[in-house]
Coordinates of C-alpha atoms in Angstrom, one line a residue:
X1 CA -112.0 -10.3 78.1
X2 CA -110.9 -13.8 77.8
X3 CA -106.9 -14.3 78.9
X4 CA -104.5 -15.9 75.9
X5 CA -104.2 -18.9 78.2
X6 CA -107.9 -19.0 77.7
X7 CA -108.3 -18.7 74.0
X8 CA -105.6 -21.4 73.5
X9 CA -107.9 -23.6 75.2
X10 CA -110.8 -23.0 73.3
X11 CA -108.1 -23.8 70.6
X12 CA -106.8 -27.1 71.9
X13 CA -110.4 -28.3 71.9
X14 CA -111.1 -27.4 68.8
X15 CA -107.7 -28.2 67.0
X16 CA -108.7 -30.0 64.1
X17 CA -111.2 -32.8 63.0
X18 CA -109.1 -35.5 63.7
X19 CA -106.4 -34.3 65.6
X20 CA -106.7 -32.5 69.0
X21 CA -104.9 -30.5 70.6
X22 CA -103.1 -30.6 74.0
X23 CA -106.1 -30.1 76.4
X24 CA -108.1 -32.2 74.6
X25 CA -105.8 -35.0 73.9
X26 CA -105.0 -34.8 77.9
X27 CA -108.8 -35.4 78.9
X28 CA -109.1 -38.2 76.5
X29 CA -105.9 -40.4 77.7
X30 CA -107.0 -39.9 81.5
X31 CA -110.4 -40.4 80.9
X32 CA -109.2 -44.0 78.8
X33 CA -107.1 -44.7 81.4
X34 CA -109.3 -44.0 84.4
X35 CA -111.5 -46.1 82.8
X36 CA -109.6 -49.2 81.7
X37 CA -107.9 -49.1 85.4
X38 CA -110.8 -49.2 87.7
X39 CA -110.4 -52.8 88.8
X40 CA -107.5 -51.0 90.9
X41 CA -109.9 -48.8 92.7
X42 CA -111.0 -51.1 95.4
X43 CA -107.8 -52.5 96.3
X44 CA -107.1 -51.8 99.5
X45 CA -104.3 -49.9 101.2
X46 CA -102.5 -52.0 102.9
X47 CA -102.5 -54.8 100.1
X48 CA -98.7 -55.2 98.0
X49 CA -100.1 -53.6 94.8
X50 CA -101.8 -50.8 96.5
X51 CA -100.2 -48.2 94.5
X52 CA -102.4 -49.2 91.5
X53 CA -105.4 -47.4 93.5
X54 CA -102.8 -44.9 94.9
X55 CA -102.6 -43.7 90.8
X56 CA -105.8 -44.3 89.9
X57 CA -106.5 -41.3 92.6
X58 CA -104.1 -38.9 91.4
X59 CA -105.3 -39.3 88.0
X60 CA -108.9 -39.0 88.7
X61 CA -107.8 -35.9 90.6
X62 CA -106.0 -34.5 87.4
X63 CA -108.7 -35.0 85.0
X64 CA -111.5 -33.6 87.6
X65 CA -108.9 -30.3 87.7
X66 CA -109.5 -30.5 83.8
X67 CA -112.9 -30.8 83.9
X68 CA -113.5 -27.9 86.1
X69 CA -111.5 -25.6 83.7
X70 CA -113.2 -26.4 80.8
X71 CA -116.2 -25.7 82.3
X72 CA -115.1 -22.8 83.8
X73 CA -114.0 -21.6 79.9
X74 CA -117.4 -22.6 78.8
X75 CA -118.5 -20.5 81.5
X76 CA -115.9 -17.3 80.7
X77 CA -116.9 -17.7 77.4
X78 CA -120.6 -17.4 77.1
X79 CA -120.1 -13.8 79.6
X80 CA -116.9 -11.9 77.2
X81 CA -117.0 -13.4 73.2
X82 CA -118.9 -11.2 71.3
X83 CA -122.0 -12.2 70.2
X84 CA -121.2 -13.4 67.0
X85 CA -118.1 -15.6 68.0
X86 CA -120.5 -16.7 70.6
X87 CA -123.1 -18.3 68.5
X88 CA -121.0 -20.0 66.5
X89 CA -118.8 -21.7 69.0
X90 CA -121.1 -21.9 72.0
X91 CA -123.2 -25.2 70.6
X92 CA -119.6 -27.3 70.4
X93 CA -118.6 -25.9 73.8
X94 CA -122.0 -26.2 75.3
X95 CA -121.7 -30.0 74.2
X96 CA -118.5 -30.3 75.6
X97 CA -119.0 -29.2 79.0
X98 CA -122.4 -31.1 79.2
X99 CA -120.2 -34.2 78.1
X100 CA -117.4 -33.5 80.9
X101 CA -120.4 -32.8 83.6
X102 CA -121.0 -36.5 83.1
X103 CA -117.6 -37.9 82.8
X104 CA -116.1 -36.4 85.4
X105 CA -119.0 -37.3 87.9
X106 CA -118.3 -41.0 86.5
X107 CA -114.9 -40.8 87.3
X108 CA -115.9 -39.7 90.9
X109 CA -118.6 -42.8 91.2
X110 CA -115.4 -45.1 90.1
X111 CA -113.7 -43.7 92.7
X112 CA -116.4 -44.5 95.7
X113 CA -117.0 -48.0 94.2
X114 CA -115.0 -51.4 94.4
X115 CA -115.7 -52.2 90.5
X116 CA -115.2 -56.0 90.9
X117 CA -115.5 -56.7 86.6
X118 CA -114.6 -54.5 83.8
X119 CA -117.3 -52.0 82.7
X120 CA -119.6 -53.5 80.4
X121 CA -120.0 -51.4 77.3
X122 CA -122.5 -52.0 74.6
X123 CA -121.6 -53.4 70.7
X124 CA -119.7 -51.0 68.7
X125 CA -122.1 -48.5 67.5
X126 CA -122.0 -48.0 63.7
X127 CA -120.4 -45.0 62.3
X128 CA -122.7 -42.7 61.8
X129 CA -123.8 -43.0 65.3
X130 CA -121.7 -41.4 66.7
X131 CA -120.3 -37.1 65.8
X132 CA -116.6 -36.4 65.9
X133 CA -114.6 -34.7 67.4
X134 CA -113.8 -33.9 71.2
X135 CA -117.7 -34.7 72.1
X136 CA -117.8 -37.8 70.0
X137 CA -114.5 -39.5 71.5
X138 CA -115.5 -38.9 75.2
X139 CA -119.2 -40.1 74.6
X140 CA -117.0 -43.6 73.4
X141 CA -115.9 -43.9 76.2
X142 CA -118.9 -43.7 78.3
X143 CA -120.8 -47.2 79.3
X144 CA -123.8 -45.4 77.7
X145 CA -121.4 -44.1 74.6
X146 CA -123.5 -46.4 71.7
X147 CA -127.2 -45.0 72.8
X148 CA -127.0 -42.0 70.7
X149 CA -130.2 -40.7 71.1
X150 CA -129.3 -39.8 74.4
X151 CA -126.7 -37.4 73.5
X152 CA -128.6 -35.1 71.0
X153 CA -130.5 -31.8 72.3
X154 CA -130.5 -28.3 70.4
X155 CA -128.8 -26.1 72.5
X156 CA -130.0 -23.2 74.1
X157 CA -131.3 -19.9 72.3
X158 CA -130.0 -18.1 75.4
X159 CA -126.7 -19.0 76.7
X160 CA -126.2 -19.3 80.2
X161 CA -122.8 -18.5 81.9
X162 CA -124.1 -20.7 85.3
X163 CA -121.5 -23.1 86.4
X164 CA -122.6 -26.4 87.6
X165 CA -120.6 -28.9 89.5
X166 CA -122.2 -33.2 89.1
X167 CA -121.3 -35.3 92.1
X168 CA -122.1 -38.4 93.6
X169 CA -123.3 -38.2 97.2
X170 CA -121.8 -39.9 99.8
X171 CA -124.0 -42.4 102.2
X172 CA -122.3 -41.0 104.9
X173 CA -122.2 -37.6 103.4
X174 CA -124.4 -35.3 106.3
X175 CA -123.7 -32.2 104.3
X176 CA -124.9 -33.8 101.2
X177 CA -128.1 -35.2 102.9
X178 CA -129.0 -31.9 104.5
X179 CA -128.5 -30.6 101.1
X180 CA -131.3 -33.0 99.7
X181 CA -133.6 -31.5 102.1
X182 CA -133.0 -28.2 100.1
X183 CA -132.9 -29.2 96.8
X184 CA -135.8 -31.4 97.1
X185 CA -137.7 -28.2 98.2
X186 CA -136.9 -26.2 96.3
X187 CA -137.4 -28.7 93.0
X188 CA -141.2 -28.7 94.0
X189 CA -141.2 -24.9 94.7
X190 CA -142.5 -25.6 98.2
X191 CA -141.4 -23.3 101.4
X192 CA -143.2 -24.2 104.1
X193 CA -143.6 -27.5 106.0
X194 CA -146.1 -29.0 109.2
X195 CA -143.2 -29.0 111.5
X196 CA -143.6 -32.4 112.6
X197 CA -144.5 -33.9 108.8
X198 CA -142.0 -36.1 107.1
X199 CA -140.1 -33.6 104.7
X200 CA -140.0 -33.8 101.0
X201 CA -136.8 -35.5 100.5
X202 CA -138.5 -38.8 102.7
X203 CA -141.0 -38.4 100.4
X204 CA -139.1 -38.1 97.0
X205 CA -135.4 -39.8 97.9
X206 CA -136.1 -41.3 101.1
X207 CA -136.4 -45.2 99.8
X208 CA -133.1 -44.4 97.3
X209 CA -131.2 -42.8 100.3
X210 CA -131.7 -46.1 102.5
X211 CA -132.0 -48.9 100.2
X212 CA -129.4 -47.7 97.1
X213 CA -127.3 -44.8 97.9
X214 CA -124.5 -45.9 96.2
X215 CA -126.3 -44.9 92.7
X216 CA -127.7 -41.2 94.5
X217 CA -126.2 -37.9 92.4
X218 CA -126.3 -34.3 92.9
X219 CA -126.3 -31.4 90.9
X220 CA -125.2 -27.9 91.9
X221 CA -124.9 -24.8 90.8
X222 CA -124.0 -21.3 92.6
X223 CA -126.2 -21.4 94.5
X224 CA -126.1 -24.7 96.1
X225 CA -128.1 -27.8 95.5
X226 CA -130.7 -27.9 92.4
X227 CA -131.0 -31.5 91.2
X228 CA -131.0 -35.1 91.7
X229 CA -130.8 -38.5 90.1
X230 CA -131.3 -41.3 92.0
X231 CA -131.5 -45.1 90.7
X232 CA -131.4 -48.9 92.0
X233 CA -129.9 -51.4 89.9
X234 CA -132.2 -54.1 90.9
X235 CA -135.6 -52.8 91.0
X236 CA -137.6 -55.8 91.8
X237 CA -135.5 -56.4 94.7
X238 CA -135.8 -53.0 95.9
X239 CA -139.2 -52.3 95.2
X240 CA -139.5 -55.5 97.6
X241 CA -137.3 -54.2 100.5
X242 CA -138.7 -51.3 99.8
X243 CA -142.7 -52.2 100.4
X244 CA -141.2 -55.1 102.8
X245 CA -139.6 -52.6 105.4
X246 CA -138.6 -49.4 104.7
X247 CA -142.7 -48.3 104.3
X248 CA -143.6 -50.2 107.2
X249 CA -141.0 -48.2 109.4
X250 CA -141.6 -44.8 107.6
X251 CA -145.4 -45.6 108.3
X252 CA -145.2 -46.3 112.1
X253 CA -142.8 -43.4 112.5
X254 CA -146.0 -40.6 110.7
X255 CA -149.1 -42.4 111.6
X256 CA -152.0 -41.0 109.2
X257 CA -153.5 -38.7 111.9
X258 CA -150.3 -36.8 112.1
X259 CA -151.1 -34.2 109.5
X260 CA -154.6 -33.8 111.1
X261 CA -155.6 -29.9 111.1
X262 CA -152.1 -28.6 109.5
X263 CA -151.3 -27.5 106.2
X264 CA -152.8 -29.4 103.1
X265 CA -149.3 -30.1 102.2
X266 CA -148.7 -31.5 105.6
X267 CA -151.6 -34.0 105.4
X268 CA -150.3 -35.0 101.5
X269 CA -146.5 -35.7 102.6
X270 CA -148.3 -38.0 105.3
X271 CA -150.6 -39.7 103.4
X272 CA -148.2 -40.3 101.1
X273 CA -146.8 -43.0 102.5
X274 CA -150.0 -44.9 103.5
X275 CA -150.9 -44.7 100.1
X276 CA -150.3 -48.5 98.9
X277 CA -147.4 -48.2 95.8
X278 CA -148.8 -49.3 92.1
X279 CA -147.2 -52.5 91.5
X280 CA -144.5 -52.7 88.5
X281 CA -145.6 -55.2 85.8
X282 CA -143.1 -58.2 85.6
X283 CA -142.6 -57.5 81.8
X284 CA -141.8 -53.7 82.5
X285 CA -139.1 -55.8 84.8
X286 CA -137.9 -58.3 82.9
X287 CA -136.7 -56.0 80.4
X288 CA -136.0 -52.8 82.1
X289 CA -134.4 -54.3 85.8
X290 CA -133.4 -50.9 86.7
X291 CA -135.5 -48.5 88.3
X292 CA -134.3 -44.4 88.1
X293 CA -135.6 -41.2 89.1
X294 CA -134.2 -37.4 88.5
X295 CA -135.4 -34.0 89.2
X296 CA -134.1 -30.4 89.2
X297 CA -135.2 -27.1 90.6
X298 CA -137.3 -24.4 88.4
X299 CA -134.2 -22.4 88.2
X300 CA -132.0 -24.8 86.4
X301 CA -133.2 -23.6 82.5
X302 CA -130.2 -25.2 81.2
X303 CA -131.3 -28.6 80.0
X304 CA -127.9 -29.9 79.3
X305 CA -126.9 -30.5 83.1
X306 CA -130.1 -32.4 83.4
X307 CA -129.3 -34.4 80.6
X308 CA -125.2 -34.5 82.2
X309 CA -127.5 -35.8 85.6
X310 CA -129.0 -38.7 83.4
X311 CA -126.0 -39.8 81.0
X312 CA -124.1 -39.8 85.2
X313 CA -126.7 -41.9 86.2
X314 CA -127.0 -43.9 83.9
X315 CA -123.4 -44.6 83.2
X316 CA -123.0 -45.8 87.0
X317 CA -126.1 -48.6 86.0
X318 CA -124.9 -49.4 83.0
X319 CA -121.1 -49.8 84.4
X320 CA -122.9 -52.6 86.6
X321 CA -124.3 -54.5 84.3
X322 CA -127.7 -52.7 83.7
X323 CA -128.9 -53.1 80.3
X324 CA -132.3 -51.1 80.7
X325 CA -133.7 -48.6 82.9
X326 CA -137.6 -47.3 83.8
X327 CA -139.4 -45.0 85.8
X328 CA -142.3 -44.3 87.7
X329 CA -144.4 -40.8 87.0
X330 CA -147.7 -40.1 88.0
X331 CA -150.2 -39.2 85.4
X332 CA -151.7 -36.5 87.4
X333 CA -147.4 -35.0 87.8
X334 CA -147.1 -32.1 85.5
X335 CA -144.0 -31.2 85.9
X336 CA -142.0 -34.4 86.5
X337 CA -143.7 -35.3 83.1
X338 CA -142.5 -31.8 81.3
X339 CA -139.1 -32.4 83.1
X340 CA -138.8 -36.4 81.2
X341 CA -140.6 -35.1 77.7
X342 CA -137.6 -32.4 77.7
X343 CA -135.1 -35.1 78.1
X344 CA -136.2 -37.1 75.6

C-alpha cells in the first residue's frame, strides 16, 4: 500500500484550487527560479561570479530529485489505490507527471546550454487558456506555456504504472549514442541488419546527431531506450549543410552497390541515402524555420511521454527564439503518420 509520506504527497499536489501545498509550492519556486536564472548557467568556473552557475546546479539537482518522486508516486499510485480512488485521481496525476517529464528535461537542456538572452515566451495567453492548478502553473512557465492545444489529451483507459525518465543527450555522450542504435531499432520493429549496411539510427538521427545535437532527446523507460526527438533550430541552414556535406560523406562511405544480394532491408538503408531529399518549400520556411522529428518504440502505449518528448523539444526551440516548427513524413510512412495524428 501506499506509505503516509506518500499519501501526503498526493495531498500537497492537490491541496486546494489556489493554494498548494508544500511539494507543489517547492516545484513551482525552483522551476521559476531555474528559469528566470539561466543567464548564469554558462558562466564559467573560474570567472568572479561563478557561484551564480554553482546554484543554478544545485537547484536544478533539487527540483530533478522532485521530479523523479512525483513520478515515482504517479507510478506507486496507478499499482496500490483501489480502483475507484484510481480513476478519479489518476487523470490529474497523469497530467502532472507528463508536465514534470517535460520540465524537468528542460531544466536539464538549461543546464548543457550557455543561454546567452532570456527565454522568449509568447504573449500572455488569455484566461481561459490555460487549467489551474498544479498542471496549469508549470505549463506557465514553459516557453511553449501559451499553445494550449498542445497540452490537452484524454488520458488513458488503462493506466500504466511504467516509469519514464526524459533527457537530453549529450554530443559526447557514447552511452547515449549506442543507445540510439537500440532505440532506433527497436522504434521500427526491425532486428536484423546486413552487417556492413549503415544502421537505422544513420538513417533516422544520423544528420541531427552531426549537424544539431544540442537539440537531440531521449526517452526511457525500464527497459532502456524507447524514444527520440530530435530538432534543428535553423532548418534552411541545416537542410543545406546537411545536402552540402553530410550526404555526400555518408554516400561515399555506402556506395549503392553495398547492399547488393543482402537483405531487402539492407539494400533500403543504402539506397536511402542516394535517394535525392524533397526540397522544403521557402514559405513552409519562412514561417516554420525549425525543422523537428520524434519517434518512439511500439511498446511505449502511453501517449503522454510522447507528448512530454514534444512539449521538451519544443521548449528547447522555442527557448532559442523559434517561433514555429515543421516536419517531414512520408506519405507512403504509416506509422510515423499514426504516431503525429495521436499527438495532435
Amino acid at each position: 500500500p501506499l506509505t503516509l509520506e506518500e499519501v501526503r504527497m498526493l495531498v500537497e499536489l492537490f491541496y486546494l484550487p489556489y493554494h498548494h501545498g508544500a511539494l507543489a509550492q517547492e516545484l513551482l519556486e525552483h522551476f521559476r527560479w531555474l528559469r528566470a536564472n539561466s543567464l548564469s548557467v554558462g558562466v564559467p568556473p573560474t570567472a568572479p561570479d561563478a557561484c551564480g552557475g554553482t546554484r543554478w546546479r544545485g537547484r536544478a539537482q533539487s527540483f530533478q530529485l522532485l521530479c523523479a518522486r512525483t513520478c515515482r508516486l504517479h507510478s506507486r499510485f496507478v499499482s496500490t489505490a483501489g480502483r475507484a480512488l484510481l480513476y478519479d485521481l489518476h487523470p490529474y496525476l497523469w497530467d502532472i507527471r507528463n508536465m514534470l517529464l517535460a520540465a524537468c528535461a528542460f531544466v536539464l537542456w538549461l543546464g548543457c546550454q550557455s543561454i546567452t538572452a532570456p527565454i522568449l515566451l509568447g504573449r500572455d495567453a488569455e484566461p481561459w487558456a490555460r487549467r489551474g492548478g498544479l498542471f496549469g502553473e508549470l505549463q506557465a512557465l514553459l516557453p511553449i506555456g501559451n499553445s494550449c492545444d498542445l497540452f490537452y489529451h484524454p488520458p488513458p483507459l488503462f493506466p500504466s504504472s511504467q516509469l519514464y525518465l526524459l533527457r537530453p543527450l549529450l554530443p559526447l555522450d557514447k552511452v547515449g549514442a549506442m543507445a540510439w542504435r537500440s532505440c532506433s531499432e527497436v522504434s521500427q520493429g526491425l532486428q536484423a541488419q546486413l552487417s556492413h549496411a549503415p544502421t537505422l539510427p544513420g538513417r533516422v538521427l544520423g544528420s541531427f546527431l552531426s549537424l544539431s545535437p544540442e537539440y537531440t532527446f531521449v526517452l526511457e523507460d525500464e527497459g532502456g531506450p524507447c524514444g527520440y526527438a530530435a530538432g534543428a533550430l535553423h532548418a534552411e541552414g541545416f537542410l543545406q549543410q546537411r545536402d552540402s556535406s553530410w550526404l555526400p560523406a555518408i554516400r561515399h562511405k555506402y556506395p549503392p552497390d553495398l547492399g547488393t544480394g543482402g537483405s531487402a532491408l539492407g539494400q533500403e538503408a543504402v539506397l536511402f541515402f542516394h535517394a535525392e531529399p524533397l526540397a522544403v518549400p521557402q514559405p513552409v520556411l519562412r514561417r516554420f524555420p525549425s525543422l523537428v522529428q520524434l519517434g518512439t518504440a511500439p511498446r511505449v502505449l502511453d501517449v503522454g511521454a510522447s507528448r512530454s518528448l514534444a512539449l521538451c523539444l519544443l521548449s528547447a526551440l522555442r527557448a532559442n527564439g523559434s517561433r514555429g516548427v515543421f516536419c517531414q513524413v512520408s506519405d507512403a510512412d504509416r506509422q510515423q503518420l499514426s504516431f503525429y495524428s495521436k499527438l495532435g
